[in-house]
Amino acid sequence: MSEPEFRESRSPQPSFTVETAKVLAEVAHNRQKDKLKRPYREHVIAVGDALADFDDDIRIAGYLHDIAEDTPMTRQALLDMGVSERAVDIIERVTKRLHENPDDYQAGIRYIAEDHDATLVKIADNAHNSLPERVKALAEKWPDKPPVTRYNDARPVLYAAVPVEETRKILARINPWLREELDDLLDEADDTDYENLSYDDAPRDEPTAAAAEPAAAEAESHRN
């Protein structure tokens, strides 16, 4: 083996990868079913997949977001496997049974929304639970109080906690039907009086195109 090949073979590798998290999620939730008696592993994999535009810790937390909730897996066991402390912190923050009051769902959502990374994971979780065909099935099973009601109430809190473009990326991957709702929420939050808006209301720290032309001409004269 040549020296460059030897150095390459000894280069440090991540101790716990996104793919490892995906496999662990499938194994850990393999025998579990959701409220509609469907394989629960499909949910956790969908949540992890929805976070593909973000860094590895967030993606790993997405795949493992329910592992502390629904399995005997502990924080120390995850750390011993090589899961980063940041990813474990995200997992713990979205784990309802670890909240101060696990029965207060909305308080739990507000707690999650205090952390940017956990919020992204919860948005993906909420979006998958809110797929149209799932919402319909849950409503038919619990016509008096469908579980999706709390998901609806949680979304404005979660959406307000992270940049809107990050939310759009997640919804595009996992539940495009929610993008219209997101746009409606943004419209409601926009209190700009467009009917009376004038050019005088433009931000002063950004030059207009007309103001930029003399500066551009001056720069060109210096170059010549």
Coordinates of N, CA and C in Angstrom, one line a residue, residues 34-37 134-149 151:
D34 N -48.7 2.6 14.2 CA -49.2 4.0 14.6 C -50.7 3.9 14.9
K35 N -51.4 5.0 15.1 CA -52.8 5.1 15.5 C -53.7 4.4 14.5
L36 N -53.2 4.3 13.2 CA -54.0 3.7 12.2 C -53.5 2.3 11.9
K37 N -52.7 1.7 12.8 CA -52.2 0.4 12.7 C -51.3 0.2 11.5
R134 N -54.0 10.9 5.8 CA -53.9 10.5 7.2 C -54.9 11.3 8.1
V135 N -55.0 12.6 7.8 CA -56.0 13.5 8.5 C -57.4 12.9 8.3
K136 N -57.7 12.5 7.1 CA -59.1 12.0 6.8 C -59.3 10.7 7.6
A137 N -58.3 9.8 7.6 CA -58.5 8.5 8.3 C -58.6 8.7 9.8
L138 N -57.9 9.7 10.3 CA -58.0 9.9 11.8 C -59.3 10.5 12.1
A139 N -59.8 11.4 11.3 CA -61.1 12.1 11.5 C -62.2 11.1 11.5
E140 N -62.1 10.1 10.6 CA -63.1 9.1 10.5 C -63.1 8.1 11.7
K141 N -61.9 7.9 12.3 CA -61.7 7.0 13.4 C -62.1 7.7 14.7
W142 N -61.8 9.0 14.8 CA -62.2 9.8 16.0 C -63.0 11.0 15.6
P143 N -64.3 10.8 15.2 CA -65.1 11.9 14.7 C -65.3 13.0 15.7
D144 N -65.4 12.7 17.0 CA -65.7 13.7 18.0 C -64.5 14.6 18.3
K145 N -63.3 14.0 18.3 CA -62.1 14.8 18.6 C -60.9 14.2 17.9
P146 N -60.8 14.5 16.6 CA -59.6 13.9 15.8 C -58.3 14.4 16.4
P147 N -57.3 13.5 16.5 CA -56.0 13.9 17.1 C -55.3 15.0 16.3
V148 N -55.7 15.2 15.0 CA -55.0 16.2 14.2 C -55.3 17.6 14.6
T149 N -56.3 17.9 15.5 CA -56.6 19.2 15.9 C -55.4 19.8 16.6
Y151 N -52.3 19.2 16.1 CA -51.3 19.4 15.1 C -51.5 20.8 14.4

